[in-house]
Coordinates of C-alpha atoms and ligand atoms in Angstrom, one line a residue:
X1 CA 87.8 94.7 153.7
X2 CA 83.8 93.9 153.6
X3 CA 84.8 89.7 153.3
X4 CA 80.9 89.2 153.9
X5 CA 79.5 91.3 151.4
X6 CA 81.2 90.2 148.8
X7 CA 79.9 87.4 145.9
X8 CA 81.5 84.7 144.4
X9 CA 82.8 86.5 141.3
X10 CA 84.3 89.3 143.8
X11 CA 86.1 86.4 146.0
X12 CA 87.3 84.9 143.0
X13 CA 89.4 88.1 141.9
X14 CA 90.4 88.7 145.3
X15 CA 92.5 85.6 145.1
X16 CA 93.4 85.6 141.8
X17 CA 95.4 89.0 142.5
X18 CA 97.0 86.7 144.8
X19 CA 98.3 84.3 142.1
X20 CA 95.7 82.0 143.4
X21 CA 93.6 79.7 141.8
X22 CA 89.8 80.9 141.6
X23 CA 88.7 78.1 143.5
X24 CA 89.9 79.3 146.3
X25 CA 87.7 82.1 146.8
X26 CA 84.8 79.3 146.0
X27 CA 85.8 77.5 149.1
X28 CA 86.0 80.7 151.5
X29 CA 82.7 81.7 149.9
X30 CA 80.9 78.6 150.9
X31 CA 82.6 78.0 153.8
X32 CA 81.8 81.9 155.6
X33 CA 78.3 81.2 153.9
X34 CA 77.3 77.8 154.6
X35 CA 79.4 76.6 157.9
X36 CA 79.6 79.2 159.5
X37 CA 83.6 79.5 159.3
X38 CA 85.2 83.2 160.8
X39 CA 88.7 82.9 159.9
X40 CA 90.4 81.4 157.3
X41 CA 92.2 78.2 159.2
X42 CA 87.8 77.2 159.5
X43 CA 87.6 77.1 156.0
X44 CA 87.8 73.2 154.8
X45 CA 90.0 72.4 152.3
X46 CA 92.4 75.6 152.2
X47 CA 96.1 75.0 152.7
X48 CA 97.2 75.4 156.7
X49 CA 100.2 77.6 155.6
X50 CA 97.9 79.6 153.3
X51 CA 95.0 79.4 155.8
X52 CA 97.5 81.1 158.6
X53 CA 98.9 83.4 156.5
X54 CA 95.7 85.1 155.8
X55 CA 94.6 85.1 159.4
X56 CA 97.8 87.1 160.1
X57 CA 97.1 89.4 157.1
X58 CA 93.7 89.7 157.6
X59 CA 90.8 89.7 159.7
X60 CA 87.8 87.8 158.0
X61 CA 85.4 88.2 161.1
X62 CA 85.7 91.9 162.4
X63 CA 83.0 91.7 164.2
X64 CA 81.6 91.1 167.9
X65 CA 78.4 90.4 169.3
X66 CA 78.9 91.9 172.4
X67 CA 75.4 91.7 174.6
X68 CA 72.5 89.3 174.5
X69 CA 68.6 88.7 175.1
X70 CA 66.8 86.3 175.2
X71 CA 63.3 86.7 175.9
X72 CA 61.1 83.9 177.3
X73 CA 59.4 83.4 173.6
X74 CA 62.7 82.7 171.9
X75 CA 63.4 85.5 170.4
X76 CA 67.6 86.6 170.8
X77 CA 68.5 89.9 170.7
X78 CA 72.1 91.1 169.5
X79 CA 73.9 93.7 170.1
X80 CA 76.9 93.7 167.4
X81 CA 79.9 95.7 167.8
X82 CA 81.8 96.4 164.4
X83 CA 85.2 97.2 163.2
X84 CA 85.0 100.8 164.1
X85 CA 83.2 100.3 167.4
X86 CA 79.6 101.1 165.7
X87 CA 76.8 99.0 167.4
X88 CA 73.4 97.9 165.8
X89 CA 71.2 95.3 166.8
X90 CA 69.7 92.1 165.3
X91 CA 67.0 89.8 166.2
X92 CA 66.5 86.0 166.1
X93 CA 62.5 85.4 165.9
X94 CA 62.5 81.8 166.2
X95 CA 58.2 80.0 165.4
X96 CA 57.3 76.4 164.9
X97 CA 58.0 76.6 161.5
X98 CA 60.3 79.9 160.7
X99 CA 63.0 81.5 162.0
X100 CA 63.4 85.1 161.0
X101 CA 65.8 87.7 161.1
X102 CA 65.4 91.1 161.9
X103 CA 68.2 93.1 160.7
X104 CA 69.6 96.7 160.9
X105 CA 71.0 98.7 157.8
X106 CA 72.4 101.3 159.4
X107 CA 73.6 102.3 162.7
X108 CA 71.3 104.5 164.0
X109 CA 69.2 106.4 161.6
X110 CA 68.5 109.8 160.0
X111 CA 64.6 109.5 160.0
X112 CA 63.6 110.1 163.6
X113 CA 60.7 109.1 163.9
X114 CA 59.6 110.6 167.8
X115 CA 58.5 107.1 169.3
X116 CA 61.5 105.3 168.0
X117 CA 65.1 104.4 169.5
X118 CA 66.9 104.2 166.7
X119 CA 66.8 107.6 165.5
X120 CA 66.8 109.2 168.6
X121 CA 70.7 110.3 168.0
X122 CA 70.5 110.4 164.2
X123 CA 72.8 108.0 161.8
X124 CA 76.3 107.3 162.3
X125 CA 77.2 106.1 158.9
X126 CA 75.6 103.1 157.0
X127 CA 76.0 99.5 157.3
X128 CA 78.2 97.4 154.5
X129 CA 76.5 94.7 152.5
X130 CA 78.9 92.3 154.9
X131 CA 77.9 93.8 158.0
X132 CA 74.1 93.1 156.9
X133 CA 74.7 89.9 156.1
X134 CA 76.5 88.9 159.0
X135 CA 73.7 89.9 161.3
X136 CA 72.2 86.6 159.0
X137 CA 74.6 84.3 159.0
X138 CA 75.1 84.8 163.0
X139 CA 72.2 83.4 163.9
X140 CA 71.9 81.1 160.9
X141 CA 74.5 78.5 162.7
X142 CA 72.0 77.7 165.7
X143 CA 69.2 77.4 163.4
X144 CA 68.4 77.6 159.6
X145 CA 67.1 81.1 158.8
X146 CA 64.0 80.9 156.7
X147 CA 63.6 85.0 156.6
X148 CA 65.0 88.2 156.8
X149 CA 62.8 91.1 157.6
X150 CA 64.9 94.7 157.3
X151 CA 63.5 96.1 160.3
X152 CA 66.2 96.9 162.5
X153 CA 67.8 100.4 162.8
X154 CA 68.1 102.1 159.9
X155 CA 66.2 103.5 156.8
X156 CA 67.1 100.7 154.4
X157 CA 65.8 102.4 151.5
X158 CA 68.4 105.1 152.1
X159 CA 71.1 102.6 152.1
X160 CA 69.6 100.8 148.9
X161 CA 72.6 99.5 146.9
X162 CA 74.0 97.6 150.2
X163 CA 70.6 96.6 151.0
X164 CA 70.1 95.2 147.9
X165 CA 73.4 93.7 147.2
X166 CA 73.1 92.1 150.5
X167 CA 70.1 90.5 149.3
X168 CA 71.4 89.3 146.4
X169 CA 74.6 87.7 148.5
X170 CA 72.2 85.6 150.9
X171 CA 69.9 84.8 148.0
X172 CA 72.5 82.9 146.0
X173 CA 72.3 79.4 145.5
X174 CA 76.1 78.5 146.7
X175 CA 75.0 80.8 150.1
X176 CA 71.7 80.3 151.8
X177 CA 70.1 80.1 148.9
X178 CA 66.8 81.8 150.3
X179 CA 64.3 82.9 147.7
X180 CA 63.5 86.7 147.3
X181 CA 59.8 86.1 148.8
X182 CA 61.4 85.2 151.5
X183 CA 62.7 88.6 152.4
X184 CA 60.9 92.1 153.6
X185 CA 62.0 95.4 153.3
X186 CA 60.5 97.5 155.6
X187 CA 60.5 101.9 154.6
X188 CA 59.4 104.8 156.2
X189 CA 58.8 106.0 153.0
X190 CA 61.8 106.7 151.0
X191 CA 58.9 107.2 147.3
X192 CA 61.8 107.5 145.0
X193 CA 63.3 104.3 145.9
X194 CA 60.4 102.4 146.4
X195 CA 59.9 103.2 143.0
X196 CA 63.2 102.0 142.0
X197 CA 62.6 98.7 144.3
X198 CA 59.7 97.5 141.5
X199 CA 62.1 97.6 139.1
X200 CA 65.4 95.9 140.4
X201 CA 63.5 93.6 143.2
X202 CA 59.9 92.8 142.2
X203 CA 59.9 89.4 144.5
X204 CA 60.6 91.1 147.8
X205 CA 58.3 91.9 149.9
X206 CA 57.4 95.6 150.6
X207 CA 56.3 97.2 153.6
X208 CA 55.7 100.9 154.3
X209 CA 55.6 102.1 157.7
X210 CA 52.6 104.5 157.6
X211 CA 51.9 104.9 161.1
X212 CA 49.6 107.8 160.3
X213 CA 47.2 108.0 157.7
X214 CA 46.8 112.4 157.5
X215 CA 49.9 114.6 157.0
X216 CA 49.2 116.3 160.0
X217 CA 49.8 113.6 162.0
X218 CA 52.5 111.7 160.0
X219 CA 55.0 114.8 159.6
X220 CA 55.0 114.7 163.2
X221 CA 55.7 111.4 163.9
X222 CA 58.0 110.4 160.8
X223 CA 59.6 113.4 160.0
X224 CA 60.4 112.2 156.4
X225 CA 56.8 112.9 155.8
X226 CA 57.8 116.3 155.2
X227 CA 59.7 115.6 152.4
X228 CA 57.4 113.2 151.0
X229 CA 53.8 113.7 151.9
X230 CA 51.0 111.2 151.8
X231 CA 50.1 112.0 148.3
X232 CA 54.0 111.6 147.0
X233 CA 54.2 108.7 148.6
X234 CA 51.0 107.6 147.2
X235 CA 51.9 108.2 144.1
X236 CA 54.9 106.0 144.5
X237 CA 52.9 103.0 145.9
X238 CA 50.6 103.7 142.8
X239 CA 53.7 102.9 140.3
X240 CA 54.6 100.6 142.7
X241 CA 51.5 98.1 142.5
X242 CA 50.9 98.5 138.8
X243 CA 54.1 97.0 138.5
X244 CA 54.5 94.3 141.2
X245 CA 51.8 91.6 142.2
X246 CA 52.5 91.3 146.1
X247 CA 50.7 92.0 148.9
X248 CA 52.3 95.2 150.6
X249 CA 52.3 95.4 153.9
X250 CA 51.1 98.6 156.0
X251 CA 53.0 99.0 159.6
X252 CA 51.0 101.2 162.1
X253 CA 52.8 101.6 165.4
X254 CA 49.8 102.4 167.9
X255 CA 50.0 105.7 169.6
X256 CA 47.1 106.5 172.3
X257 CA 46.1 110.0 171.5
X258 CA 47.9 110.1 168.3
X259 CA 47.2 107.8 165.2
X260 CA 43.6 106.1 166.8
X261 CA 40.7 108.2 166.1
X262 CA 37.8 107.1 164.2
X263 CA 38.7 109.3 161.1
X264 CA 42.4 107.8 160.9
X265 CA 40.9 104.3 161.0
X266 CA 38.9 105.1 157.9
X267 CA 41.5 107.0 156.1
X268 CA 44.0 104.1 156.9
X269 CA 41.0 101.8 155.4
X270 CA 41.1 103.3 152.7
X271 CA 44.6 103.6 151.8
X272 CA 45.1 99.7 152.6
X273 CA 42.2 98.9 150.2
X274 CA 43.5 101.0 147.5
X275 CA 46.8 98.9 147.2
X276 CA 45.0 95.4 149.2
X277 CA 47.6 95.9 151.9
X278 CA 47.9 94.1 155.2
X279 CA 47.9 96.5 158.0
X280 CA 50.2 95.9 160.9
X281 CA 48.9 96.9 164.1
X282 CA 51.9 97.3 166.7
X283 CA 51.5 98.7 170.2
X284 CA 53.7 101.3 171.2
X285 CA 56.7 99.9 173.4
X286 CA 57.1 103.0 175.4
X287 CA 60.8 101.5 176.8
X288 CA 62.5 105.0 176.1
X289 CA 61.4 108.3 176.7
X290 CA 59.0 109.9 174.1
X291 CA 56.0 112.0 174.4
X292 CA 53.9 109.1 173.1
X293 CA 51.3 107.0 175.1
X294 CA 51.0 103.0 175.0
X295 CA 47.1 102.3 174.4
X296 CA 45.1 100.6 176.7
X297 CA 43.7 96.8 175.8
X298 CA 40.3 99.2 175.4
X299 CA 42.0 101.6 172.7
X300 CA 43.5 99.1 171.0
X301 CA 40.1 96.4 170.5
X302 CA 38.4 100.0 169.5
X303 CA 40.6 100.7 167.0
X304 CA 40.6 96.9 165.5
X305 CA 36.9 97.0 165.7
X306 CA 36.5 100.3 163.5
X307 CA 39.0 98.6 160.7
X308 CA 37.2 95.7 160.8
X309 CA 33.6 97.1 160.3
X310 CA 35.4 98.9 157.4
X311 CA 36.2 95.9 155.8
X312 CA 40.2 96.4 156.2
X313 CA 42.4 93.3 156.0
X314 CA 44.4 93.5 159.8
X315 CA 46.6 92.0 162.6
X316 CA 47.5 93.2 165.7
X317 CA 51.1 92.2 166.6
X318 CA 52.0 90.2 169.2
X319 CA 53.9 91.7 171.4
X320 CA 57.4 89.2 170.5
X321 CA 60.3 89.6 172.8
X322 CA 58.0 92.5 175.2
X323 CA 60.6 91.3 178.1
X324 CA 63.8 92.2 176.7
X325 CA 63.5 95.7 175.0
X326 CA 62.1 94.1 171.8
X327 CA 61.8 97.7 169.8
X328 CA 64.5 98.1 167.6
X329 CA 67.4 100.5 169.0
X330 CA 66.3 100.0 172.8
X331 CA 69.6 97.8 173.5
X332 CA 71.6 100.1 172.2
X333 CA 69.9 102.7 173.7
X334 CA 70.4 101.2 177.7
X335 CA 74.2 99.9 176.6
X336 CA 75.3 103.5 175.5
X337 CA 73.4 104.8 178.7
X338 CA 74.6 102.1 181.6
X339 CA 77.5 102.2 180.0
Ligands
SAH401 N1 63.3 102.3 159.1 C1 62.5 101.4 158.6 C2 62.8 100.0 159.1 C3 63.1 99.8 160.5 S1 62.0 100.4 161.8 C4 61.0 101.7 158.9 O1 60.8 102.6 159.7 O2 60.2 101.1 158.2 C5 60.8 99.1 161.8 C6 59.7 99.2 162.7 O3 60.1 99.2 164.1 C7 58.8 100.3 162.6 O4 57.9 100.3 161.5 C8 58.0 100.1 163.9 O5 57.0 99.2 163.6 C9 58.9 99.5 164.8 N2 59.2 100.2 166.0 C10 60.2 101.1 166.3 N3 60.1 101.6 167.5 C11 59.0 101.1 168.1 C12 58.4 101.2 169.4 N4 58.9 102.0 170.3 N5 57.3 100.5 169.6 C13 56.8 99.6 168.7 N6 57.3 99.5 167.5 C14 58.4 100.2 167.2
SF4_402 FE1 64.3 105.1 161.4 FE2 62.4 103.3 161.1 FE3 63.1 104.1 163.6 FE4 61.7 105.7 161.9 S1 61.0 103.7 162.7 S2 63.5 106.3 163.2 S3 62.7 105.2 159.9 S4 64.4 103.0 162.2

């Protein structure tokens, strides 16, 4: 049963089929939510004979994080291994005044997108709203989590309902209680869901992974492209804005060769202007192999320079976690291969 992705009215029925008082599934709500508790002899306030005989009927916590980094930043990666023996990853990104989480929707991912370790082997199935929200409430017991990026493996858009509902979970008042601003969801460019995402989540943040601003370009990299072109997905982003006042974000992974040439900084200008996006700049982490180049220092202040006599609003990302196979899939990726 998915004990983590489920709300308080959900926990509440559980219980009562048990000829318990709804109360009870308020107390294992808060206490899986807000200390942390994976079994049901943690949670405070429940009987010890009714505590122990869930335990032995039940498994609250079926899941295992079962490999670590930790990079010389801060930032912890996960490896989680789940009920069925799926893996995904999540990461802990720990600043002076946040700590974010970078979680996976799915394991693995049906996109592949050619300088990405995540789809490399395609999806496996998707992850439940519990086993998104654990990723959370994982690292949430060393340190308050302040945000939630969906940027691990996975095409969240195309595991929307879970996505969402897991959003909804962590936003709630008796849980973390974080506010929708306070989360990203990050697409490759699912356009009729983005769509969708103006109507059921207008606070959340959006960010489109563009990566290439001409078809040509982008249906070779992120194959979804394909099925929605630049112009769909446009179109999309069109509906999108007109109906949601937030500043989208644009994330460009930096390809030498590929994605830098004077043109694509000006198409890419334009596109962020049309919808005032923030573009992401992110070197290429070439940690797996891919026909795609990491750009030099040169390449990369080239490229910056050309936005930025165009006017277009920019930040080239820091390289967090460079040491320990920060790009999301790579752990996965070595465990499955070392073995
Ligand atoms: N599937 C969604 C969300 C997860 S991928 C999406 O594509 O938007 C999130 C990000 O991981 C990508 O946008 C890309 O910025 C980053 N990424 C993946 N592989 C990378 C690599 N090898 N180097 C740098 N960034 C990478
Ligand atoms: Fe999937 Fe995102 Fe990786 Fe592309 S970048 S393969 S959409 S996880």
């Amino acid at each position: 049963m998915d004990f983590y992705g489920w709300t308080q009215d959900e926990w509440r029925e559980w219980v009562s089929s048990m000829q318990l008082p709804g109360f009870r599934g308020q107390q294992i709500f808060d206490a899986i939510h807000r200390q942390g508790a994976t079994r049901f002899t943690e949670v405070k306030g429940l009987p010890k004979d009714l505590a122990e005989k869930l335990d032995a009927d039940y498994q609250l916590c079926p899941i295992e994080e079962i490999k670590r980094q930790t990079s010389n930043d801060g930032t912890v990666k996960s490896l989680l291994r789940f009920h069925d023996g799926s893996l995904a990853e999540c990461v802990s990104i720990p600043t002076a005044k946040r700590h974010t989480i970078c979680v996976s929707s799915q394991v693995g991912c049906p996109v592949g997108c050619t300088f990405c370790a995540s789809g490399k082997d395609g999806v496996t199935r998707d992850l439940t709203a519990g086993e998104i929200i654990y990723q959370v409430l994982f690292h949430h017991q060393q340190r308050p989590v302040t945000n939630i990026v969906y940027m691990g493996s996975g095409e969240p858009l195309f595991n929307y309902d879970n996505v969402l509902k897991s959003i909804s979970i962590l936003a709630d008042e008796r849980g973390l209680g974080l506010g929708r601003r306070r989360f990203t969801v990050s697409t490759s460019g699912v356009a009729e869901k983005i769509k969708q995402m103006a109507k059921d989540e207008p606070q959340v943040t959006l960010a489109l992974s563009l990566h290439a601003p001409d078809d040509e370009t982008r249906s070779r990299v992120v194959p979804l492209n394909k099925k929605w072109p630049i112009e769909k997905l446009m179109q999309a982003m069109d509906e999108y804005s007109q109906q949601v006042n937030r500043r989208i974000t644009l994330e460009y992974v930096l390809l030498k060769d590929d994605n830098m040439s004077e043109m694509q900084a000006a198409l890419l200008s334009n596109l962020a202007k049309r919808y005032k996006a923030h573009i992401n700049l992110i070197p290429f982490n070439p940690v797996f192999d891919t026909p795609h180049k990491r750009p030099e220092q040169e390449d990369i202040d080239r490229f910056a320079e050309q936005l930025h006599e165009l006017g277009a609003n920019f930040t080239v990302r820091g390289q967090r976690g460079a040491d320990i196979d920060a790009a999301c899939g790579q752990l996965k990726d070595k465990t499955i291969k070392n073995g």
